[in-house]
Coordinates of C-alpha atoms in Angstrom, one line a residue:
M1 CA 82.4 85.4 172.5
V2 CA 81.9 82.7 169.7
Q3 CA 82.1 84.6 166.4
H4 CA 83.7 82.2 164.0
V5 CA 83.1 78.3 163.2
A6 CA 84.7 75.7 161.9
V7 CA 81.9 73.1 160.4
I8 CA 83.6 69.9 159.2
G9 CA 81.3 68.1 156.9
A10 CA 78.6 68.9 154.4
G11 CA 76.4 65.9 155.0
V12 CA 73.2 66.1 156.4
G13 CA 74.4 67.2 159.9
G14 CA 76.8 69.8 158.2
L15 CA 74.0 71.7 156.1
A16 CA 72.3 72.3 159.5
S17 CA 75.0 73.5 161.1
I18 CA 75.8 75.8 158.4
K19 CA 72.2 77.3 159.0
C20 CA 72.2 77.2 162.3
C21 CA 75.5 79.3 162.7
L22 CA 73.8 81.7 160.5
E23 CA 70.3 82.0 162.5
E24 CA 72.7 82.4 165.3
G25 CA 74.7 85.9 163.8
L26 CA 77.8 83.3 163.7
E27 CA 80.1 82.8 160.6
P28 CA 80.4 79.4 159.1
T29 CA 83.1 78.0 157.4
C30 CA 82.9 74.7 156.3
F31 CA 85.5 71.8 155.4
E32 CA 84.4 69.2 152.8
R33 CA 86.6 66.9 151.2
S34 CA 84.5 65.8 148.5
E35 CA 83.8 67.7 145.4
D36 CA 79.5 67.9 146.6
I37 CA 77.5 67.8 149.6
G38 CA 75.5 64.8 151.0
G39 CA 78.1 62.4 152.5
L40 CA 77.1 59.4 152.9
W41 CA 74.1 60.2 150.7
R42 CA 75.8 60.7 147.5
Y43 CA 76.4 57.7 145.7
T44 CA 79.2 57.3 143.1
D45 CA 79.1 54.1 140.8
S46 CA 82.8 54.1 141.5
V47 CA 84.0 53.8 145.2
E48 CA 85.8 56.2 146.8
S49 CA 88.9 55.1 149.3
E50 CA 88.2 57.9 152.0
R51 CA 84.6 58.0 151.5
V52 CA 81.5 55.9 152.4
S53 CA 78.6 55.8 150.7
V54 CA 75.4 54.6 150.1
Y55 CA 74.7 51.5 147.3
S56 CA 73.0 52.2 144.1
S57 CA 69.3 50.7 145.2
V58 CA 69.2 51.9 148.7
I59 CA 66.0 53.4 149.9
T60 CA 65.1 54.9 153.3
N61 CA 63.8 53.4 156.1
T62 CA 62.6 56.7 157.9
S63 CA 59.4 58.5 156.0
K64 CA 59.8 61.8 154.5
E65 CA 57.2 63.7 157.0
M66 CA 60.1 62.4 160.1
S67 CA 62.9 62.9 158.3
C68 CA 62.9 66.2 157.1
F69 CA 64.1 69.6 158.2
S70 CA 62.1 71.4 160.4
D71 CA 61.8 74.1 158.7
F72 CA 61.7 72.6 154.8
P73 CA 59.3 70.1 154.1
F74 CA 60.0 68.0 151.5
P75 CA 58.2 68.5 148.1
E76 CA 54.2 67.0 148.4
D77 CA 55.1 65.2 144.8
F78 CA 58.1 63.3 146.4
P79 CA 57.7 59.5 147.6
N80 CA 57.4 58.8 151.6
Y81 CA 60.5 56.7 151.2
L82 CA 63.4 58.3 149.0
P83 CA 66.0 56.8 146.8
H84 CA 69.5 58.4 147.3
S85 CA 68.6 60.4 144.2
L86 CA 65.6 62.4 145.9
L87 CA 66.7 62.6 149.5
L88 CA 70.3 64.4 148.1
E89 CA 68.3 66.9 145.2
Y90 CA 66.4 67.8 148.3
F91 CA 69.7 68.9 150.2
R92 CA 70.7 70.4 147.4
M93 CA 66.9 72.4 147.2
Y94 CA 68.1 72.8 151.2
A95 CA 71.2 74.6 150.5
Q96 CA 70.4 76.9 147.8
H97 CA 66.8 78.4 149.9
F98 CA 69.2 79.1 152.8
D99 CA 71.8 80.1 150.5
L100 CA 74.2 77.8 152.3
L101 CA 76.8 76.8 149.7
R102 CA 78.9 80.0 149.5
H103 CA 80.2 79.3 153.2
I104 CA 81.4 75.6 151.9
R105 CA 84.6 74.9 151.0
F106 CA 85.6 71.9 148.8
K107 CA 88.0 69.9 148.1
T108 CA 89.4 70.7 151.2
T109 CA 90.6 67.9 153.8
V110 CA 91.2 68.8 157.6
L111 CA 94.8 67.3 158.5
S112 CA 94.5 68.6 162.3
V113 CA 92.2 70.9 165.0
R114 CA 94.3 71.4 168.4
K115 CA 93.3 73.7 170.8
Q116 CA 95.0 77.2 170.7
P117 CA 97.5 77.5 173.9
D118 CA 95.1 80.1 175.5
F119 CA 92.6 77.6 175.3
A120 CA 91.7 77.2 178.8
T121 CA 90.8 81.2 178.4
S122 CA 90.1 81.8 174.6
G123 CA 88.5 78.5 173.7
Q124 CA 89.7 78.8 170.5
W125 CA 91.4 76.6 167.8
E126 CA 93.8 76.0 165.4
V127 CA 92.1 74.1 162.4
V128 CA 94.8 73.1 159.5
T129 CA 94.1 72.5 156.1
K130 CA 94.4 71.1 152.6
A131 CA 93.5 72.2 149.4
D132 CA 95.2 71.6 145.7
G133 CA 98.8 70.2 147.7
V134 CA 98.6 73.4 149.8
Q135 CA 98.2 73.5 153.4
E136 CA 96.6 76.5 155.4
S137 CA 96.1 77.4 159.0
H138 CA 93.2 79.1 160.6
V139 CA 91.7 80.0 164.1
F140 CA 88.2 79.4 164.8
D141 CA 86.5 80.1 167.8
A142 CA 84.1 77.2 168.1
V143 CA 84.2 73.8 166.0
M144 CA 81.1 71.6 165.0
V145 CA 82.3 67.8 163.6
C146 CA 80.2 66.5 161.3
T147 CA 81.5 63.5 160.0
G148 CA 79.0 61.4 161.4
H149 CA 78.7 57.6 162.5
Y150 CA 79.7 56.0 158.8
Q151 CA 83.3 56.6 158.8
E152 CA 85.4 53.5 158.8
P153 CA 84.0 49.9 157.4
Y154 CA 84.2 47.4 160.7
L155 CA 85.7 44.2 158.7
P156 CA 86.5 41.9 162.4
L157 CA 88.7 38.9 160.3
A158 CA 90.4 38.2 163.1
S159 CA 86.9 36.7 164.1
F160 CA 86.8 34.6 161.2
P161 CA 89.5 32.0 161.7
G162 CA 90.6 30.3 157.9
L163 CA 89.5 33.5 156.5
E164 CA 92.4 35.2 155.0
T165 CA 94.5 31.8 155.7
C166 CA 92.4 29.4 153.7
F167 CA 89.7 30.9 152.0
K168 CA 90.3 30.9 148.2
G169 CA 87.0 33.1 146.9
Q170 CA 86.2 36.9 147.6
Y171 CA 85.3 38.6 150.8
L172 CA 84.0 42.3 150.8
H173 CA 82.9 45.0 153.1
S174 CA 79.6 46.6 152.0
Q175 CA 81.2 49.8 151.6
E176 CA 82.3 48.6 147.8
Y177 CA 78.8 46.9 147.4
R178 CA 77.6 49.0 144.4
D179 CA 75.1 46.6 142.1
V180 CA 74.4 42.9 141.9
E181 CA 76.1 42.4 138.5
A182 CA 79.4 41.1 140.2
F183 CA 77.4 38.4 142.4
R184 CA 75.1 36.6 139.0
G185 CA 75.4 33.6 139.1
K186 CA 77.8 33.1 142.3
R187 CA 76.9 31.9 146.1
V188 CA 77.0 34.4 148.4
L189 CA 77.4 34.6 152.2
V190 CA 76.2 37.6 153.9
V191 CA 77.6 38.6 156.7
G192 CA 75.5 40.6 159.5
I193 CA 71.7 41.1 159.5
G194 CA 71.5 44.9 160.1
N195 CA 69.3 46.9 157.7
T196 CA 71.9 46.4 154.8
G197 CA 72.8 42.8 155.6
G198 CA 68.7 42.2 154.8
D199 CA 68.4 44.4 151.9
L200 CA 71.5 43.0 149.9
S201 CA 70.6 39.7 150.7
V202 CA 67.2 40.1 149.2
E203 CA 68.8 41.7 146.0
L204 CA 71.1 39.2 145.2
S205 CA 68.7 36.5 145.8
R206 CA 67.5 38.1 142.5
V207 CA 70.8 36.8 140.6
A208 CA 73.0 35.5 142.4
A209 CA 73.4 30.8 142.4
K210 CA 72.6 30.8 146.4
V211 CA 72.2 33.7 149.2
F212 CA 73.1 32.6 152.6
L213 CA 72.9 35.1 155.3
S214 CA 74.3 34.6 159.1
A215 CA 73.0 36.0 161.8
R216 CA 74.5 36.4 165.5
S217 CA 71.4 37.7 167.3
S218 CA 67.8 37.5 167.4
T219 CA 66.5 40.1 165.1
W220 CA 62.9 41.4 164.4
V221 CA 62.1 42.6 160.9
V222 CA 59.4 44.7 160.4
S223 CA 57.8 46.7 157.3
R224 CA 57.6 50.4 156.3
L225 CA 54.1 49.7 155.7
S226 CA 51.4 50.3 158.7
D227 CA 47.9 49.7 159.1
Q228 CA 45.9 51.0 156.0
G229 CA 49.7 51.2 154.0
F230 CA 50.5 54.3 156.0
P231 CA 54.3 54.8 156.8
L232 CA 55.1 53.0 159.9
D233 CA 57.2 55.8 161.6
M234 CA 54.0 58.2 161.2
V235 CA 51.8 55.5 163.1
N236 CA 54.0 54.3 165.6
T237 CA 55.8 57.4 166.2
T238 CA 53.6 59.0 168.8
R239 CA 53.6 61.3 171.8
F240 CA 51.0 58.9 172.9
N241 CA 53.1 55.9 172.6
H242 CA 55.8 57.1 173.5
F243 CA 53.9 58.1 177.0
L244 CA 52.6 54.0 177.1
D245 CA 55.9 53.4 177.2
W246 CA 57.0 55.6 180.2
L247 CA 53.8 54.8 181.6
L248 CA 53.9 51.0 181.5
P249 CA 56.6 48.3 183.1
A250 CA 59.4 47.8 180.2
A251 CA 58.7 44.2 180.2
L252 CA 55.3 44.5 179.4
T253 CA 56.1 47.3 176.6
K254 CA 58.6 44.5 175.4
R255 CA 55.8 41.8 175.1
I256 CA 53.2 44.2 173.7
K257 CA 56.3 44.9 170.8
F258 CA 56.9 41.2 170.7
R259 CA 53.6 40.1 169.7
R260 CA 53.0 43.1 167.4
F261 CA 56.2 42.0 165.4
N262 CA 55.2 38.5 165.5
S263 CA 51.3 39.5 164.1
W264 CA 53.2 39.6 161.0
F265 CA 54.7 36.2 160.7
N266 CA 56.0 34.3 163.8
H267 CA 59.7 35.0 163.9
A268 CA 61.0 32.0 165.8
N269 CA 59.5 30.0 162.9
Y270 CA 61.6 32.0 160.7
G271 CA 65.0 31.2 162.9
L272 CA 65.1 35.1 162.8
A273 CA 63.9 36.0 166.6
S274 CA 62.6 34.3 169.9
T275 CA 60.4 36.3 172.7
K276 CA 62.8 35.5 175.1
S277 CA 66.2 36.7 173.8
S278 CA 67.6 39.9 175.4
N279 CA 70.3 40.6 172.8
F280 CA 68.0 41.5 169.8
S281 CA 67.9 44.2 167.1
L282 CA 65.6 45.3 165.0
I283 CA 65.5 46.0 160.7
T284 CA 63.0 46.9 158.4
N285 CA 62.2 44.9 155.6
E286 CA 59.1 44.2 153.5
E287 CA 60.7 41.1 151.4
L288 CA 63.1 39.3 153.6
P289 CA 60.3 37.1 155.1
F290 CA 59.0 36.3 151.4
C291 CA 62.6 35.7 150.4
L292 CA 63.1 33.6 153.9
L293 CA 59.7 31.4 152.4
S294 CA 60.3 30.6 149.2
G295 CA 64.0 30.0 150.0
A296 CA 65.8 32.5 148.2
V297 CA 67.5 33.2 150.8
V298 CA 68.5 30.7 153.9
L299 CA 69.1 32.1 157.2
K300 CA 72.2 30.3 159.0
P301 CA 74.0 31.3 162.6
S302 CA 77.4 32.6 163.2
V303 CA 80.2 31.2 160.9
K304 CA 82.9 29.4 163.2
E305 CA 85.0 28.8 160.4
F306 CA 86.2 28.9 156.9
T307 CA 87.9 26.6 154.6
E308 CA 89.2 26.7 150.7
S309 CA 85.5 27.1 149.7
S310 CA 83.2 26.7 152.4
A311 CA 82.0 27.9 155.6
L312 CA 81.7 26.1 158.8
F313 CA 78.9 27.5 161.4
E314 CA 78.2 27.6 164.4
D315 CA 75.4 24.7 164.8
G316 CA 77.5 22.2 163.4
T317 CA 76.4 22.8 159.2
T318 CA 78.5 23.8 156.1
E319 CA 77.7 25.4 153.3
E320 CA 80.2 24.2 150.2
N321 CA 81.7 26.2 147.2
I322 CA 80.9 29.8 148.8
D323 CA 82.0 32.0 146.0
V324 CA 81.7 35.5 147.9
V325 CA 81.1 36.5 151.4
L326 CA 80.1 40.1 152.1
F327 CA 80.5 41.6 155.1
A328 CA 77.1 44.3 156.1
T329 CA 78.9 44.7 160.1
G330 CA 78.5 47.8 160.0
Y331 CA 81.1 50.6 160.6
S332 CA 83.2 52.3 163.2
F333 CA 84.0 56.2 163.3
S334 CA 87.4 58.3 164.6
F335 CA 88.0 61.2 164.5
P336 CA 92.1 61.2 163.4
F337 CA 92.3 65.1 162.9
L338 CA 91.4 65.5 166.5
E339 CA 94.5 65.9 169.0
E340 CA 95.0 63.5 170.7
S341 CA 94.6 65.0 174.3
V342 CA 91.0 65.9 172.9
R343 CA 90.2 62.5 171.0
S344 CA 91.1 60.3 174.2
L345 CA 88.2 62.3 176.3
F346 CA 85.6 60.2 174.5
H347 CA 85.1 57.0 172.6
D348 CA 81.4 56.8 171.5
S349 CA 78.8 58.9 171.8
H350 CA 77.6 57.8 175.3
S351 CA 81.3 59.5 176.6
L352 CA 79.6 62.9 175.4
Y353 CA 77.0 65.0 177.2
K354 CA 74.2 64.6 175.5
C355 CA 76.4 62.8 173.1
I356 CA 77.6 66.3 171.8
F357 CA 79.7 68.1 174.2
P358 CA 83.0 66.2 175.5
P359 CA 82.1 67.4 179.5
Q360 CA 86.2 67.8 180.5
L361 CA 86.7 70.6 178.0
E362 CA 88.1 73.9 179.9
R363 CA 85.9 75.6 176.9
P364 CA 82.5 73.7 175.3
T365 CA 84.0 75.1 172.3
L366 CA 84.0 72.0 170.7
A367 CA 80.8 69.4 169.8
I368 CA 80.6 66.6 167.7
I369 CA 76.9 66.4 165.9
G370 CA 75.1 63.3 164.6
L371 CA 77.3 60.5 166.7
I372 CA 74.1 59.0 167.4
R373 CA 71.6 56.1 167.4
L374 CA 67.9 56.8 167.3
T375 CA 64.7 54.8 167.0
G376 CA 63.5 57.7 164.5
S377 CA 65.7 59.6 161.9
V378 CA 69.1 60.6 163.0
M379 CA 68.4 63.6 160.3
V380 CA 66.2 65.3 163.0
G381 CA 68.7 64.2 165.5
A382 CA 71.3 65.9 163.8
E383 CA 69.4 69.3 163.4
M384 CA 68.5 69.8 166.7
Q385 CA 71.8 69.1 168.2
A386 CA 72.9 72.0 166.1
R387 CA 70.1 74.2 166.7
W388 CA 71.4 73.8 170.6
V389 CA 75.0 74.2 170.1
T390 CA 74.6 77.2 168.1
G391 CA 72.7 78.5 170.7
V392 CA 75.5 77.6 173.8
F393 CA 77.9 79.3 171.0
A394 CA 76.1 82.5 170.7
G395 CA 75.3 82.7 174.4
W396 CA 71.8 82.1 174.3
N397 CA 72.0 78.1 175.9
K398 CA 74.2 77.9 179.4
L399 CA 76.0 74.6 179.8
P400 CA 76.0 73.2 183.5
P401 CA 78.8 72.9 185.3
A402 CA 81.6 70.5 184.1
S403 CA 81.2 67.8 186.9
T404 CA 77.5 67.9 186.8
M405 CA 78.0 67.0 182.8
I406 CA 80.3 64.5 184.0
A407 CA 77.7 62.9 186.4
D408 CA 74.9 63.0 184.0
V409 CA 77.1 60.9 181.5
L410 CA 78.2 58.5 184.2
K411 CA 74.8 57.9 185.3
K412 CA 73.5 57.3 181.4
K413 CA 76.5 55.2 180.2
P414 CA 75.4 51.7 178.7
P415 CA 77.4 48.5 179.3
V416 CA 80.5 48.7 176.9
N417 CA 79.8 47.1 173.3
R418 CA 81.9 47.9 171.1
N419 CA 80.6 45.8 167.9
P420 CA 79.0 48.3 165.7
A421 CA 77.1 45.6 164.3
Q422 CA 75.4 44.6 167.9
R423 CA 75.5 48.2 168.9
E424 CA 72.4 49.0 167.1
S425 CA 70.7 47.4 169.9
L426 CA 71.6 50.4 171.9
K427 CA 69.5 52.8 170.0
L428 CA 67.9 56.3 171.8
S429 CA 64.8 57.0 171.9
F430 CA 63.7 59.2 168.9
I431 CA 61.1 61.6 171.3
G432 CA 62.9 61.1 174.2
Y433 CA 66.4 62.3 172.6
T434 CA 65.0 64.8 170.4
D435 CA 62.6 66.1 173.4
D436 CA 65.4 66.6 176.2
I437 CA 67.9 68.2 173.5
A438 CA 64.6 70.7 172.3
S439 CA 63.9 71.5 176.2
C440 CA 68.1 72.5 176.7
A441 CA 67.4 74.6 173.7
G442 CA 64.1 76.2 174.6
V443 CA 62.1 74.9 171.9
K444 CA 59.8 72.3 173.0
P445 CA 56.6 72.6 172.6
S446 CA 53.6 72.3 175.8
L447 CA 50.9 70.6 175.0
L448 CA 49.6 71.9 178.0
R449 CA 49.2 75.2 176.9
L450 CA 48.7 74.5 173.8
L451 CA 45.4 72.4 174.8
L452 CA 44.1 75.9 176.2
T453 CA 45.2 78.1 173.9
D454 CA 44.8 75.9 170.4
P455 CA 43.7 72.2 171.0
G456 CA 43.2 70.9 167.5
L457 CA 47.1 71.7 167.1
A458 CA 47.7 70.1 170.7
L459 CA 45.3 66.7 169.9
A460 CA 47.7 66.6 166.6
I461 CA 50.6 66.6 168.0
F462 CA 50.0 64.0 170.9
F463 CA 48.3 61.3 168.9
G464 CA 49.7 62.0 165.7
P465 CA 53.3 61.4 164.3
C466 CA 56.2 63.8 166.1
T467 CA 57.5 64.9 163.4
P468 CA 59.8 67.5 163.2
Y469 CA 57.7 70.7 162.7
Q470 CA 56.8 70.5 165.9
Y471 CA 60.2 71.7 167.3
R472 CA 59.7 75.1 165.4
L473 CA 55.9 76.2 166.9
V474 CA 58.1 78.2 169.5
G475 CA 61.2 79.5 171.4
R476 CA 64.3 80.8 169.2
G477 CA 64.1 79.8 165.3
K478 CA 60.2 79.4 165.6
W479 CA 59.0 78.7 162.3
T480 CA 55.5 80.9 161.4
G481 CA 54.9 77.7 158.7
A482 CA 54.5 75.1 161.9
R483 CA 51.5 75.0 162.4
A484 CA 50.1 74.7 158.6
A485 CA 52.9 71.8 158.4
I486 CA 51.8 69.6 160.7
L487 CA 48.1 70.2 160.3
T488 CA 48.5 69.1 156.2
Q489 CA 51.2 66.4 157.2
W490 CA 49.3 63.5 156.1
Q491 CA 48.0 65.3 152.8
R492 CA 51.7 65.3 151.8
T493 CA 51.9 61.6 152.7
L494 CA 48.8 60.9 150.7
K495 CA 49.6 63.5 147.4
P496 CA 52.8 60.9 145.9
L497 CA 50.0 57.7 146.1
R498 CA 47.1 59.7 144.4
T499 CA 48.0 59.5 140.6
R500 CA 45.3 57.7 139.8
V501 CA 41.8 58.0 141.6
V502 CA 39.4 55.7 141.9
D503 CA 35.7 55.6 143.0
D504 CA 35.4 54.4 146.2
S505 CA 31.9 55.5 146.8
F506 CA 28.7 52.8 147.3
S507 CA 26.5 52.4 144.9
S508 CA 23.6 49.8 144.4

């Protein structure tokens, strides 16, 4: 029986894992190598060599109602899209409310995680940690790795001839970016048009002499604002829309989405995307189209090579006097603390059963939390993973035989694509994936049953946003406040906007 669980990392996945362990009667010990919680979302002015963090101006791409822990809504006066400071404040409130901090050992680095000699029968792990220069060995019944995707900057220098040998300017990865001051008055080339590349191009355009943005593939740009100014994800991420995606042919749904994207502005006119492209990504950015329209940002194709001060592009054009190249090329991940025999079992989340369990292990006592890319909030997905995993550890949920899990992994494995920037196109459906894990955990709500017993709630769940509270209506971990949270979610959305009330009534 699993009792003692090692949780590695005190970011979003780590905090959720600690709480889920406690709910299942397990004893978690969390190891966090930094001095505080928050992981990626804990911003610091200086770059820490062993920790990736957000930049100063970052704002969440998913709204508060779609991103919260499922039994802990954001304060109603928090804005719908959050700066890192408020998100970290929310994490502190969550940790305090559920008394999580006493289970975390800060400034403690995990050096190794190895199977015990009797692993085949015990499923136990030896975890070696280091704190204040002192190494310590522990034995745990199970391990939850919560270090996420963003571990090591992906900097493909070999793909850019001349950058290391000829180019006299500066180049750096977006991990090192904090604010605009170091780029004032300079000609900057941003490589990579993911969310980070788009955000930084817009921000730099306010102070740089010129900003060029190099894009490799078709990119569709959407706004966080939907119809009538409501958060886009609350309007779009519904079970009704998910049902339509399942019902209609893939080619038709793709055409409908492209037409909707182009209703804001024609992407082909801006050089961003073609409806004929099969390789494309989607980013969230309200300001980039205007920056392109006003010439504050100039879009360029892939870089072919660098000279001492210039960038030559695939279309034969050249931009002279480039001062700085900023790579927004994403991150890769590795788990150097895992023993090689375990690490070799998977090279990405698609090698894991349900993106969580290495299926070849003799005992299912190792879980990777948060190593997923979703079309919605990864926070919600990571919490759902933690709920299912701790249920497995506690014996409430059962995994299928190893052969079944391996077959499932092989069936769902996508084409090999090791470029982190291009892996964005391999995101999993938010509702599809979260529902799948919720079904495994026995916490997915039954719409048919609700339609018979609580039709108002059933309609809100089907046609309204698929907020995390839906997964607290039934099963283990059921929360009595879930129904009310669903029925009041739009009130919390509007609350921070109504700081000035206007009379909208008609008068003659």
